[in-house]
Every structure is written in C-alpha cells, then in structure tokens.
C-alpha cells in the first residue's frame, strides 16, 4: 500500500526541548517537503528536498532543521529556537521528474503542542 | 512574490446545489493546477489536476482553467454535506515549488 506516513500523530514539546517529526514515503518520489499549518491558515513551506543529501530552506525555515539521508525519509527537527512551534505539520512528496505532471501528495500530519 | 488567491468563505450552498470555488494566480508561466480537499483536522487530499485550458470532469467535480485570465475554478455538482471542507488551490510552474492558496471553506447545508 503506497503512501506517506508521519509519526507521531500528536507530539508534546517542553520548553527548550528539540523534537523530531518522522516522515517516510514508499511512492519512490524524489522530492519531499515540510509544511506548517496554523489554525485557519494556509500552508507555509518550511524545507524541501529534491534529491538525497540535498535540501533547501522554504519560507519559514528559522528554528527548524532537516536531513535527507535516504530517498524514503525526510525527518524534521523542531529546535528550541522555534518559539511558537504549536501547529499542524504536514509532510508531502512529489514525483519531481514527471515534469508538468508533477503532483504533490500529503501525509496524515503531526500535531505539535507545547506543554 | 508568486501568489494564489481564493475567497476564504465560508461559502454556503444547499444540498444538491452546485458549489463554485474560484482561484486566481499571479505567475503567468504556471503550467500545473491542482485542487485539494482538506477536512477539519486532516491533511489535504488531491481531488483534481488540470494542465490545459478548458474543462476537466471527474465524477461530480469539474475543474475549469483559463490561462489567459489566470483563473482556475472547481465546480461540485449535486453538493453533499460530506463535501463540507476547505478546498485548497495549488499552482506550479515547471522547476519551481508548488504555491498554495489560503483555501475556501465550503459548507453544504442539509
């Protein structure tokens, strides 16, 4: 069953703590993305990666870090520098090499709450 | 700054009516256009993609694209309460990132 998995579904962060959100895909997609969504708001791009061992900052990268050591995996770390991390985090992937028909698909999301 | 605009709504339609959702975009070079549905508390799911001018139908959904006017729309025929969700428009130019609109909240009233 192909798709994108994210874990955990809910994550609680304490002050000063770094937390890591997992994202795995078995769609054989080259590109992966992390978005943040605040209540009633649209999607904001945090980081994206088009190939293994390479990634680029999106619009709101400050306070976040990523790695792309495997094609299937793109974990996101929310660092203590991110002062307002409470949000819904969405991982996505796309078939980057499909040209005009490149399509983005989303995982189920992780909801991060601050204790 | 490439932008995608949508009316935030809420757009309320009675059950069985046609819901019309609109989206305009600023990047004239955009080539790919997508509609996603997002239920409250859930992630976006792809409904339709469209790449050329005109209409594309899939069941009760019809996407309409007019590149000259930089306008894409989604029509939902025979709207059902289960269609109540936020609908996101996304636009892409080749080699660039997807740009999402803020979404339109649709409410279908029984």
Coordinates of C-alpha atoms in Angstrom, one line a residue, chain A residues 3 13 18 45 59 92 103 110 112-113 115:
Chain A
X3 CA 1.8 6.3 0.7
X13 CA 7.2 19.6 23.4
X18 CA 14.2 19.7 20.5
X45 CA 6.8 25.8 3.3
X59 CA 9.7 30.5 3.6
X92 CA 4.5 15.9 1.3
X103 CA 1.9 16.1 -8.3
X110 CA 1.6 15.6 13.1
X112 CA 2.7 19.6 17.8
X113 CA 1.7 21.1 21.1
X115 CA 3.5 21.9 27.3

